[in-house]
Coordinates of C-alpha atoms in Angstrom, one line a residue:
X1186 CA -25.7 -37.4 -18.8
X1187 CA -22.8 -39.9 -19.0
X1188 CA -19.7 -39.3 -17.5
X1189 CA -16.2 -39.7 -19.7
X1190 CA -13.9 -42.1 -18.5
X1191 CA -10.8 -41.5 -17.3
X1192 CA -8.6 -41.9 -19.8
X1193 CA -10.9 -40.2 -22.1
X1194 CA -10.6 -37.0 -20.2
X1195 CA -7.0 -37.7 -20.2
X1196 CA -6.8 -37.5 -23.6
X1197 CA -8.8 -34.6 -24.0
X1198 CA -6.8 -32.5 -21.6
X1199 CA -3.8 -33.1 -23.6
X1200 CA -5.6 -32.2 -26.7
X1201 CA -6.8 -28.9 -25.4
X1202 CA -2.8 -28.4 -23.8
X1203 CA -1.7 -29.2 -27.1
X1204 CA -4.0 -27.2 -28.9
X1205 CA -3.8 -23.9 -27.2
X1206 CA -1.4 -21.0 -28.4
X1207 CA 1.2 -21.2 -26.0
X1208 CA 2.1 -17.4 -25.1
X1209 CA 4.7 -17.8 -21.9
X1210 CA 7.6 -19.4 -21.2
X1211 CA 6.1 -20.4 -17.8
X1212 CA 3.2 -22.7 -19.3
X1213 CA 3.1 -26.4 -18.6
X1214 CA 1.8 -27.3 -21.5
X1215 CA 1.0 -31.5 -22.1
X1216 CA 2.3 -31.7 -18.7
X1217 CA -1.0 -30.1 -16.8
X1218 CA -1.9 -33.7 -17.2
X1219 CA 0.5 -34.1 -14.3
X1220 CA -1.2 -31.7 -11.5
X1221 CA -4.7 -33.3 -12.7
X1222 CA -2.9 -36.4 -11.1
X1223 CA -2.0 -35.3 -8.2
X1224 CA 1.6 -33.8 -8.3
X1225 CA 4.3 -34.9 -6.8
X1226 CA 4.5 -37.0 -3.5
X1227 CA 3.9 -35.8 0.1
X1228 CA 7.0 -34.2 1.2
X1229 CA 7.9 -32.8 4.8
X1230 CA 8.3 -29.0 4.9
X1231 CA 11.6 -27.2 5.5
X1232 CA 12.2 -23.7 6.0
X1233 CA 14.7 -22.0 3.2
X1234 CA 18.0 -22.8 4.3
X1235 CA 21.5 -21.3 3.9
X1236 CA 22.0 -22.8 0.4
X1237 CA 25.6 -25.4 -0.5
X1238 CA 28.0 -24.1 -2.6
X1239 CA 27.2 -27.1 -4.6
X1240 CA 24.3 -26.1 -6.7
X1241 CA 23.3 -29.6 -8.9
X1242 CA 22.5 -31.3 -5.2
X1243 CA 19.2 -31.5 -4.3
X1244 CA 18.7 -31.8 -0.2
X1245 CA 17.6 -34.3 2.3
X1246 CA 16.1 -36.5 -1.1
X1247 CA 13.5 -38.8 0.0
X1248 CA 14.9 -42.7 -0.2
X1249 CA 12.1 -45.6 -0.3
X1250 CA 12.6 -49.3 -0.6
X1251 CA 11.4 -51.4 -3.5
X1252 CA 12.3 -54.8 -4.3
X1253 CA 14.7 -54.4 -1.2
X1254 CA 16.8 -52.3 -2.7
X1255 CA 16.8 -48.2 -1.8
X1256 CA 15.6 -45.6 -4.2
X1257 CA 15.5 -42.0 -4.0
X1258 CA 12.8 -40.1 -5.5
X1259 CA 13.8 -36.9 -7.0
X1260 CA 12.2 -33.5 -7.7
X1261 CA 8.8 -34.7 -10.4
X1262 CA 9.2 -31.8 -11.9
X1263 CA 12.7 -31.0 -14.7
X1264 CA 12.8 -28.3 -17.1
X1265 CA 15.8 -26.8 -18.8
X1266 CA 15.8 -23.7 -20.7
X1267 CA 19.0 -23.2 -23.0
X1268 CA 19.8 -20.0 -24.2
X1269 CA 22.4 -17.2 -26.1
X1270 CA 23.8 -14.0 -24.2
X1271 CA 21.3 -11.8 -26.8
X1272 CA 22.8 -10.6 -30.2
X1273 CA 20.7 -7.2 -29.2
X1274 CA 23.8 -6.3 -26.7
X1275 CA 26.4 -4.6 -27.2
X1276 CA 28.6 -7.1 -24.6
X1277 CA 31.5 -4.6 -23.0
X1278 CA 33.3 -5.7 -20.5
X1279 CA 30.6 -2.9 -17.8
X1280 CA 27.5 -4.5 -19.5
X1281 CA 28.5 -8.3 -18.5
X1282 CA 29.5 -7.2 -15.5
X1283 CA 26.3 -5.3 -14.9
X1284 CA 24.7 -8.9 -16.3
X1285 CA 26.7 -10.6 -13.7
X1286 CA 25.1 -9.0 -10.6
X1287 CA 21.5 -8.4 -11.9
X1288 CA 21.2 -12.4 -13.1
X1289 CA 22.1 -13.3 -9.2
X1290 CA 20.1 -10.9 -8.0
X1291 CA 17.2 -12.5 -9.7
X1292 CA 18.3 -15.9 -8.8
X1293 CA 18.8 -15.4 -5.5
X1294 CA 14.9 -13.5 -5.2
X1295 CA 13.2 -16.2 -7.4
X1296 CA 14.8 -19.2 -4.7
X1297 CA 14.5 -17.5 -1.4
X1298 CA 11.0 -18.2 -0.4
X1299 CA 11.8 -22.2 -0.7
X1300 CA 13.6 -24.5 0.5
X1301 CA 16.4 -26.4 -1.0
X1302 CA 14.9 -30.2 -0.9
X1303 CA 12.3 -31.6 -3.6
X1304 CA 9.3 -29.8 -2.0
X1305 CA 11.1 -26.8 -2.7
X1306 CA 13.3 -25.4 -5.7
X1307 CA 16.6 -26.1 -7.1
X1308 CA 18.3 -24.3 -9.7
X1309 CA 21.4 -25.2 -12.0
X1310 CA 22.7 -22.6 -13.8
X1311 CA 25.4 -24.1 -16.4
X1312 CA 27.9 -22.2 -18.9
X1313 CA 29.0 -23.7 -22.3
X1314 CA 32.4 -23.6 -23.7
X1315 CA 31.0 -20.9 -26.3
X1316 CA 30.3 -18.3 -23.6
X1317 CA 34.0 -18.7 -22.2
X1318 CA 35.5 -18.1 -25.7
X1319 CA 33.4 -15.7 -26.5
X1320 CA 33.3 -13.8 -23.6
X1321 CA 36.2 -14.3 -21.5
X1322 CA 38.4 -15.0 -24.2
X1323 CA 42.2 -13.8 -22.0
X1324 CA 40.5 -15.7 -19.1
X1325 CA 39.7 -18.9 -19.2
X1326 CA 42.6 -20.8 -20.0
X1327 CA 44.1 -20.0 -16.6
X1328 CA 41.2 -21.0 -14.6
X1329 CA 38.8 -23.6 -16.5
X1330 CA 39.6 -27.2 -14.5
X1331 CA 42.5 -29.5 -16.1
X1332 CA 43.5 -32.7 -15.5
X1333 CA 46.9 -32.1 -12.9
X1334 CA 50.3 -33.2 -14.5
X1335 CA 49.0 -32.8 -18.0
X1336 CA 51.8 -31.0 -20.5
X1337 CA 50.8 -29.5 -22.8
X1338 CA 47.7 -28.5 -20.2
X1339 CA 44.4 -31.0 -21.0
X1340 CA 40.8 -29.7 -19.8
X1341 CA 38.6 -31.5 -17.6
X1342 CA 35.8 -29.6 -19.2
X1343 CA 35.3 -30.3 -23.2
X1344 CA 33.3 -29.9 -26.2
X1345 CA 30.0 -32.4 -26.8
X1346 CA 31.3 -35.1 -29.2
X1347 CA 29.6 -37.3 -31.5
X1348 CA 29.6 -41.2 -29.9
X1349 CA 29.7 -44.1 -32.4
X1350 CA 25.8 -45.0 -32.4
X1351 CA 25.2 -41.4 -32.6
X1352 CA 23.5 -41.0 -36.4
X1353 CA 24.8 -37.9 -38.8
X1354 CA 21.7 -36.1 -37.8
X1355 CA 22.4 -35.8 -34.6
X1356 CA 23.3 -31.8 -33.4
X1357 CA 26.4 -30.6 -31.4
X1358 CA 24.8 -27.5 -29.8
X1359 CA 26.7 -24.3 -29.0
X1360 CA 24.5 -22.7 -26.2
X1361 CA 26.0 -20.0 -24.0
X1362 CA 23.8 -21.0 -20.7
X1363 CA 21.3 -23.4 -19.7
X1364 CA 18.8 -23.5 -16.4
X1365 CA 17.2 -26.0 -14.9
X1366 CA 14.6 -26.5 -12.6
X1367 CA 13.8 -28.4 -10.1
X1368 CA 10.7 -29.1 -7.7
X1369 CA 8.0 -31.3 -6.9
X1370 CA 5.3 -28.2 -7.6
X1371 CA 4.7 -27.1 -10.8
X1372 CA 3.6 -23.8 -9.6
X1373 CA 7.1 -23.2 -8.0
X1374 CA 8.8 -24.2 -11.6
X1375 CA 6.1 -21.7 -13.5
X1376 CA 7.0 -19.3 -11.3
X1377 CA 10.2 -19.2 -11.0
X1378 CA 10.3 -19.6 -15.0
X1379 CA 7.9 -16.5 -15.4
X1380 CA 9.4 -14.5 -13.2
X1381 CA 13.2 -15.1 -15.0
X1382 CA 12.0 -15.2 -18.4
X1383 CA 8.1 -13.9 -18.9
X1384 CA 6.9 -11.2 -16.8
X1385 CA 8.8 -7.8 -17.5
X1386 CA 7.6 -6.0 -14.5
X1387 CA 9.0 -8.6 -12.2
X1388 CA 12.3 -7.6 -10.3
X1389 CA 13.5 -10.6 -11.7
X1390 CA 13.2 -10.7 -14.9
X1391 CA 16.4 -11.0 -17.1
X1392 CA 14.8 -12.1 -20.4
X1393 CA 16.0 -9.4 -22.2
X1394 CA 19.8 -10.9 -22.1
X1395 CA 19.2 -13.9 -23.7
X1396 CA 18.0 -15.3 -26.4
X1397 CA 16.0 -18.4 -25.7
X1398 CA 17.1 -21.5 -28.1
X1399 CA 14.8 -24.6 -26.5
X1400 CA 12.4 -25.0 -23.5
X1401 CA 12.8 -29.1 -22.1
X1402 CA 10.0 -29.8 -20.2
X1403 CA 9.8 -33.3 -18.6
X1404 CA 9.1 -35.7 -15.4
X1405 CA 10.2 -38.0 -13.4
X1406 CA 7.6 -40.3 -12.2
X1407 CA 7.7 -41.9 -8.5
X1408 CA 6.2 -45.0 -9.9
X1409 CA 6.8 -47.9 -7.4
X1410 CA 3.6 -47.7 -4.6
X1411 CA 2.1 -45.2 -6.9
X1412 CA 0.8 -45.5 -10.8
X1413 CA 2.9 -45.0 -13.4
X1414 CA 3.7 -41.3 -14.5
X1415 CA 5.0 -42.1 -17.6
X1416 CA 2.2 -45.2 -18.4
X1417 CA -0.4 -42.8 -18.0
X1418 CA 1.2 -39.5 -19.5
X1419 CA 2.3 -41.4 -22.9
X1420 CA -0.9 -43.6 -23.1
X1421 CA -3.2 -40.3 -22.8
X1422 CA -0.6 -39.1 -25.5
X1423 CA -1.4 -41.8 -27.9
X1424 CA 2.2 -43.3 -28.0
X1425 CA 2.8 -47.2 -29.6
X1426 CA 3.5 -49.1 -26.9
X1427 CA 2.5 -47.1 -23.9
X1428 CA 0.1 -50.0 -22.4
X1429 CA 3.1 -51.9 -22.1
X1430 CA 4.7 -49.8 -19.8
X1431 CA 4.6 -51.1 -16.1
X1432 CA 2.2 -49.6 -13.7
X1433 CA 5.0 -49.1 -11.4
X1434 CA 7.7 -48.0 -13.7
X1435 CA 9.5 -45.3 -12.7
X1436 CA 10.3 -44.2 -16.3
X1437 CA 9.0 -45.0 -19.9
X1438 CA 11.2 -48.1 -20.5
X1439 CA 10.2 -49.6 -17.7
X1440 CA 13.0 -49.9 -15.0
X1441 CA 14.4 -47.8 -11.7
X1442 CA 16.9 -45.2 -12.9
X1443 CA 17.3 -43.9 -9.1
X1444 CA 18.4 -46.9 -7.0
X1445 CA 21.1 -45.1 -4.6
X1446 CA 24.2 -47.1 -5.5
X1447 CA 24.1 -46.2 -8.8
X1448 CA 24.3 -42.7 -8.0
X1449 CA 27.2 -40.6 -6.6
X1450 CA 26.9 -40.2 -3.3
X1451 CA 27.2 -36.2 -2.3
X1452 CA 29.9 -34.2 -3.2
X1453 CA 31.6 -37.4 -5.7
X1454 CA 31.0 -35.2 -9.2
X1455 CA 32.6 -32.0 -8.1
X1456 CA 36.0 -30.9 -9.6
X1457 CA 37.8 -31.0 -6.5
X1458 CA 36.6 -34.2 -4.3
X1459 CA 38.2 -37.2 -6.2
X1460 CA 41.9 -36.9 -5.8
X1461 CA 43.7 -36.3 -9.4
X1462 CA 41.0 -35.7 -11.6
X1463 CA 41.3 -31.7 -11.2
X1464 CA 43.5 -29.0 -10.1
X1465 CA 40.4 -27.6 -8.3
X1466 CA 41.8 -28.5 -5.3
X1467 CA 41.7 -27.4 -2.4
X1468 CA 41.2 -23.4 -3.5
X1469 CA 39.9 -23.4 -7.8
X1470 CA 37.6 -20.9 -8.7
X1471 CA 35.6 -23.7 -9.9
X1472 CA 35.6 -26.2 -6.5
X1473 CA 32.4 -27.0 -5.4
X1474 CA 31.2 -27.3 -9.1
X1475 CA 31.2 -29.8 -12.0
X1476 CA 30.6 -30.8 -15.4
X1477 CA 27.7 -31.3 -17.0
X1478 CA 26.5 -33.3 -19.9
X1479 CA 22.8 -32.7 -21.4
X1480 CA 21.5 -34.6 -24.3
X1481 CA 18.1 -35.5 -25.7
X1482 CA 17.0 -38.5 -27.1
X1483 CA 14.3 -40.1 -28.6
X1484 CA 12.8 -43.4 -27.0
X1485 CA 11.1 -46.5 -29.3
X1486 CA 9.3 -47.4 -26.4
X1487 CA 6.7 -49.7 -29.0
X1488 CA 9.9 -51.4 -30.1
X1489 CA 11.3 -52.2 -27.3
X1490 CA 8.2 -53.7 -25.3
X1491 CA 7.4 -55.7 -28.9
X1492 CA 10.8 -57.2 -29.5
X1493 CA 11.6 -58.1 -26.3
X1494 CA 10.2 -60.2 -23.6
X1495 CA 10.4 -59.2 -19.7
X1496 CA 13.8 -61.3 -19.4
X1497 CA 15.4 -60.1 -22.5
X1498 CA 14.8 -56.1 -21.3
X1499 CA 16.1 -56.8 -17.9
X1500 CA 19.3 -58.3 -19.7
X1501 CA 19.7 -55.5 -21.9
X1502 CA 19.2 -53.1 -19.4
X1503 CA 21.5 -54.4 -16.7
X1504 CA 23.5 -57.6 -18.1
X1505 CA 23.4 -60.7 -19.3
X1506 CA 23.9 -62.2 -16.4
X1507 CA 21.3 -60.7 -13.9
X1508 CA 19.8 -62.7 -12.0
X1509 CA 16.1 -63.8 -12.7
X1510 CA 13.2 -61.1 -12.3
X1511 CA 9.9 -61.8 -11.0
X1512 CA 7.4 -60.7 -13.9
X1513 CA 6.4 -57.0 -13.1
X1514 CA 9.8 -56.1 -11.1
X1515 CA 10.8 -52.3 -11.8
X1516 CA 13.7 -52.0 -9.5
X1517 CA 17.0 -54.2 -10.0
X1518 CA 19.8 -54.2 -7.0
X1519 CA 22.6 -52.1 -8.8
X1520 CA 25.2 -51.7 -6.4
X1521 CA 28.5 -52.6 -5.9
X1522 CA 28.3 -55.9 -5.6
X1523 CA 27.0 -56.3 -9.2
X1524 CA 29.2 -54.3 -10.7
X1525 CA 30.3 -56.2 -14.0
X1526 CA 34.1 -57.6 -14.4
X1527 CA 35.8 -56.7 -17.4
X1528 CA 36.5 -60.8 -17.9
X1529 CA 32.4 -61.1 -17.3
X1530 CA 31.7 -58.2 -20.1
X1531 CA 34.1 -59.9 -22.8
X1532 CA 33.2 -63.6 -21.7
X1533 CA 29.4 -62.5 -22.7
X1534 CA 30.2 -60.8 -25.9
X1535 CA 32.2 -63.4 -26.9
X1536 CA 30.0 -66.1 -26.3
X1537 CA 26.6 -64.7 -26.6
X1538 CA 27.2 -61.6 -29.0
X1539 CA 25.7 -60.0 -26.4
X1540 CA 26.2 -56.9 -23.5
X1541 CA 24.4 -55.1 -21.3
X1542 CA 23.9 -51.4 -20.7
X1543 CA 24.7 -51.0 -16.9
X1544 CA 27.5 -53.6 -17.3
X1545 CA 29.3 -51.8 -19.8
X1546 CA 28.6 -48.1 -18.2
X1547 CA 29.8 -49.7 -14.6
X1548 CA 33.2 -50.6 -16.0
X1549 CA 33.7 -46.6 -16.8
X1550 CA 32.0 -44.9 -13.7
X1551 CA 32.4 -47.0 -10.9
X1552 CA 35.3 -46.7 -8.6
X1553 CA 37.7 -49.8 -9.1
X1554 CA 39.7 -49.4 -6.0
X1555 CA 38.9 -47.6 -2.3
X1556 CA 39.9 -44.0 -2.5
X1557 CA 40.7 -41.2 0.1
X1558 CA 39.2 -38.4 -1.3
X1559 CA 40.1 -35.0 -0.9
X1560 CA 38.1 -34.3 2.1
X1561 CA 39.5 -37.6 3.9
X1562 CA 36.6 -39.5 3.2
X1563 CA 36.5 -43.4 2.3
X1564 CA 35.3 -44.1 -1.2
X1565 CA 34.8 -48.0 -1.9
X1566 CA 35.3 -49.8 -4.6
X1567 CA 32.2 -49.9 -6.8
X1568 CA 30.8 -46.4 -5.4
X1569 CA 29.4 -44.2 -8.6
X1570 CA 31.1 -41.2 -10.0
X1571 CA 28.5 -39.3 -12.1
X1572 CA 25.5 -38.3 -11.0
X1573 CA 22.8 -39.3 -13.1
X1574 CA 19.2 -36.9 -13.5
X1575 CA 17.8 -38.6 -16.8
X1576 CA 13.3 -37.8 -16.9
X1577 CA 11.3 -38.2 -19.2
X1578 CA 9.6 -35.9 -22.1
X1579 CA 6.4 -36.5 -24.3
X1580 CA 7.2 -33.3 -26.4
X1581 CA 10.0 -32.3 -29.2
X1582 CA 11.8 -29.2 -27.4
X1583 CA 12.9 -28.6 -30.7
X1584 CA 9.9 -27.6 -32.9
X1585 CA 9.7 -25.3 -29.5
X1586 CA 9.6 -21.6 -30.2
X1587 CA 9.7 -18.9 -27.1
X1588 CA 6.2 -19.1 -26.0
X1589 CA 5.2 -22.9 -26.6
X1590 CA 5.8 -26.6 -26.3
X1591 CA 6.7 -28.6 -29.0
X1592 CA 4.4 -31.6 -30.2
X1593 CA 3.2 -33.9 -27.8
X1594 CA 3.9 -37.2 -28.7
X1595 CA 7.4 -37.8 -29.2
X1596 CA 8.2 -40.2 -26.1
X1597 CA 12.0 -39.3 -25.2
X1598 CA 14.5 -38.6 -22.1
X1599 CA 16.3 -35.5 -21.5
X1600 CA 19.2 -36.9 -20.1
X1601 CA 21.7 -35.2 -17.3
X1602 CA 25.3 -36.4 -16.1
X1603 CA 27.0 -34.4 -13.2
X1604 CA 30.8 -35.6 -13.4
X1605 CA 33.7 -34.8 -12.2
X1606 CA 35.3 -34.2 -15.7
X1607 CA 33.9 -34.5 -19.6
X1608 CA 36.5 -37.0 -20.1
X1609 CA 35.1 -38.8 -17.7
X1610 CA 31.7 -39.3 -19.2
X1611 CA 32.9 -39.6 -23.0
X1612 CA 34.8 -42.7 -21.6
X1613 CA 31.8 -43.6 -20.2
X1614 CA 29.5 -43.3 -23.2
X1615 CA 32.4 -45.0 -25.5
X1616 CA 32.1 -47.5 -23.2
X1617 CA 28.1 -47.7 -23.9
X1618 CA 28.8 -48.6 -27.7
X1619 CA 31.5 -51.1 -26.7
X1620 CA 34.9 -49.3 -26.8
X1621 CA 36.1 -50.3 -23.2
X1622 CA 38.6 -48.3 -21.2
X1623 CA 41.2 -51.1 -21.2
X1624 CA 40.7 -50.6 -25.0
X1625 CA 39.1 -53.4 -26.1
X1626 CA 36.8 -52.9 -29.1
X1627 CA 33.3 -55.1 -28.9
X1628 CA 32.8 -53.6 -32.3
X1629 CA 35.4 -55.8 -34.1
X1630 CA 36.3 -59.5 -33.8
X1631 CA 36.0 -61.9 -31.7
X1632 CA 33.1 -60.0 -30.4
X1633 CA 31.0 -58.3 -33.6
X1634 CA 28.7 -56.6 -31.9
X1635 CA 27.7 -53.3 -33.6
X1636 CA 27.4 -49.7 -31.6
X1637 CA 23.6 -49.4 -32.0
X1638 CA 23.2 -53.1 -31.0
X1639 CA 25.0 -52.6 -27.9
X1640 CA 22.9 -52.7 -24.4
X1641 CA 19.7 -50.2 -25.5
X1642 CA 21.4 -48.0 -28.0
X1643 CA 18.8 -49.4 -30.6
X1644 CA 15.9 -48.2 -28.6
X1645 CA 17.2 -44.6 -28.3
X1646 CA 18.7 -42.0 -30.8
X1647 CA 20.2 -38.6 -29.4
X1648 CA 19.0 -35.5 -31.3
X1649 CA 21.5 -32.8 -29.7
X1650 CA 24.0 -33.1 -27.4
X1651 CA 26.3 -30.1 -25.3
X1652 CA 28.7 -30.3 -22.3
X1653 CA 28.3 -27.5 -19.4
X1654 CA 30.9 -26.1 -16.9
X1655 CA 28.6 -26.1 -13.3
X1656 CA 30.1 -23.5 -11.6
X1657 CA 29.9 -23.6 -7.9
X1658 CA 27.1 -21.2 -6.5
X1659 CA 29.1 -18.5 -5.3
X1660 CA 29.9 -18.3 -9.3
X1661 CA 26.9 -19.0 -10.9
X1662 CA 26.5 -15.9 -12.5
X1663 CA 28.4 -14.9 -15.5
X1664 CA 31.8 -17.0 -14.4
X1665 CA 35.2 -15.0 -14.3
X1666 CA 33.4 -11.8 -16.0
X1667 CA 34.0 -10.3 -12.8
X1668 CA 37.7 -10.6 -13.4
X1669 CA 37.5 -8.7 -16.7
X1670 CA 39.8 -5.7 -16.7

């Protein structure tokens, strides 16, 4: 009897996952593929501790070194589940109260047994604007964050908006909630999902107060010293391109997204920490939490290995003028020291028509001066200001119905910014397709360099987009309802 090889049993497992009738919430769909592998990497145990206030962190996150530079490797595991407070309820100002305490209730059961790190489980619960002009209509003007000094008052918490190399097709969501989960076990994530959303005669469940609007399942490979997550996902998939992936890449297009310079260090995104940006500080109902952008796009992973050569990636990705790579490097120093120079970015569009990504993003989210932050802590120039959780997805969470996963073979990134304020990261992503903060326009002359030519914006297209308000933990659940009257 022959044995299959490898890959052919790869591919067969994602047929069957693909093929089956998907009848919970909980399943893991294309993604089983993931636990055949091995799951996530050794992690050392912790017992459940008493949890921060700030609930998007993720605890004592294991940091590596690759290519001499430091990388942490987050939870493998990141599924969000966006939802609507159910048109089935009558919502009084008792039944969202009621709401309130049984959803942290069931929160607070579902994480207990873990612990707080990577090994364990992490949830984000995040409210859109809908819920708070729906909902808490008298309330939320007095205590959403704002920008300090601002007459008449300007919010630090905003509406998604449609960026310039954003296509017409592209959806501004109106979700009331969204949940994600993290962990390096997919048992913890199924089970935590079932028990919320699934299994009726759990003490958790609070399915019946939403309705569910898209399930995003996705991963977050290690990569480096191990093989490639995402190579071996999307070539088991059947998706153009996939062999070109590196066998250590950390993600799809074939570069570190985790090195930890580019990310905030701590407590950076919350309202409160960076001095001026809210009036969280030092007592806000919302200190402690942030804001939150989600957005899905779709990769061209066969495009962008077919166009471009290893050099030309690593200068779209980073800048034109990184430094040269040796052929198969995945992880490129990203810290403060190369942060780009607003001379540098327009000197290269100028001369070479060209930009790249980081370069443009680091004008708009690193610090350009040392700060004192609220908490008397030294901030250097060139330390990050959002933090960044972008993974990977092989399915369309949007031909999703409650029950199933979407087709498996759309490569794509579900992408998540914790910042300090919206405003914040629209400047940022303006800054993506060209439109600097100083003002300057790459779109128009001298420079001429189009949105969707910018950086990697041809590569990518977002599908949907929505801004969250993170509340700290204390107010996960149902924010201000509590204050109804």
């Amino acid at each position: 009897m022959t044995t299959p090889d490898r890959g052919t049993t790869r591919r067969g497992l994602l047929r069957r996952t693909a093929a089956v009738s998907l009848a919970a919430i909980s399943s893991r769909g294309v993604y089983e593929l993931l636990d055949e592998l091995g799951g996530g990497p050794a992690r050392a145990a912790a017992a459940p501790p008493r949890r921060r206030q700030e609930q998007y962190l993720v605890d004592n996150v294991e940091v590596i070194l690759d290519n001499g530079v430091t990388v942490a490797i987050p939870p493998l595991y990141n599924d969000v589940i966006t939802a609507k407070l159910t048109s089935r309820t009558a919502w009084t100002v008792s039944a969202l109260k009621n709401a309130k305490t049984r959803v942290e209730n069931a929160l607070a059961a579902v994480e207990s047994p873990y612990s707080s790190n990577a090994a364990g489980l992490t949830m984000v619960v995040g409210w859109g604007l809908p819920f708070f002009r729906t909902f808490v209509p008298s309330l939320w003007p007095a205590y959403l964050p704002a920008i300090p000094g601002t007459d008449p008052r300007q919010y630090a918490v905003l509406d998604a908006i449609r960026f310039p190399s954003d296509d017409a097709s592209m959806v501004l969501e109106d979700n009331h909630v969204m949940f994600k989960f993290r962990s390096d076990s997919s048992n913890i994530v199924s089970g935590a999902e079932r028990a919320l959303f699934e299994d009726q005669s759990s003490k958790a469940y609070i399915g019946d107060l939403f309705d569910l609007t898209s399930k995003r399942t996705g991963f977050l490979g290690r990569g480096f010293d191990k093989p490639s997550i995402g190579r071996t996902l999307a070539l088991a998939a059947g998706v153009p391109g996939a062999s070109s992936i590196p066998d250590r890449a950390q993600l799809m297009m074939g570069f570190t997204s985790t090195q930890t310079q580019a990310l905030a260090p701590d407590n950076v995104p919350s309202f409160e920490t960076l001095p001026r940006i809210t009036d969280q500080w030092p007592g806000g109902y919302f200190a402690a939490g942030c804001a939150m952008h989600l957005s899905h796009l779709y990769l061209d992973i066969d495009t962008w290995y077919r166009s471009f050569d290893f050099s030309t990636r690593t200068k779209r990705m980073f800048s034109p003028r990184t430094p040269a790579q040796a052929p198969g490097t995945v992880t490129v120093p990203n810290g403060a020291a190369q942060v780009a120079s607003l001379a540098d970015v327009k000197q290269d569009a100028a001369n070479l028509h060209q930009s790249g990504h980081n370069s443009l993003l680091q004008l708009a989210t690193r610090l350009g001066a040392d700060v004192i932050d609220n908490y008397g802590r030294t901030r250097t120039k060139g330390t990050a200001v959002p933090l960044r959780e972008d993974f990977n997805t092989l399915d369309d969470p949007f031909s999703w119905a409650p029950g199933g996963v979407g087709p498996a073979d759309k490569p794509g990134l579900h992408f998540v910014a914790f910042v300090p304020g919206h405003h914040l990261f629209h400047r940022a992503r303006l800054a993506m397709d060209g439109m600097l903060p100083d003002g300057t326009d790459l779109r128009q002359a001298p420079y001429n360099i189009a949105a969707r030519d910018s950086g990697i914006n041809g590569m990518m297209r977002a599908s949907h987009r929505q801004n969250y308000v993170i509340p700290p933990r204390r107010n996960r659940s149902f924010p201000l309802v509590e204050l109804l009257t």
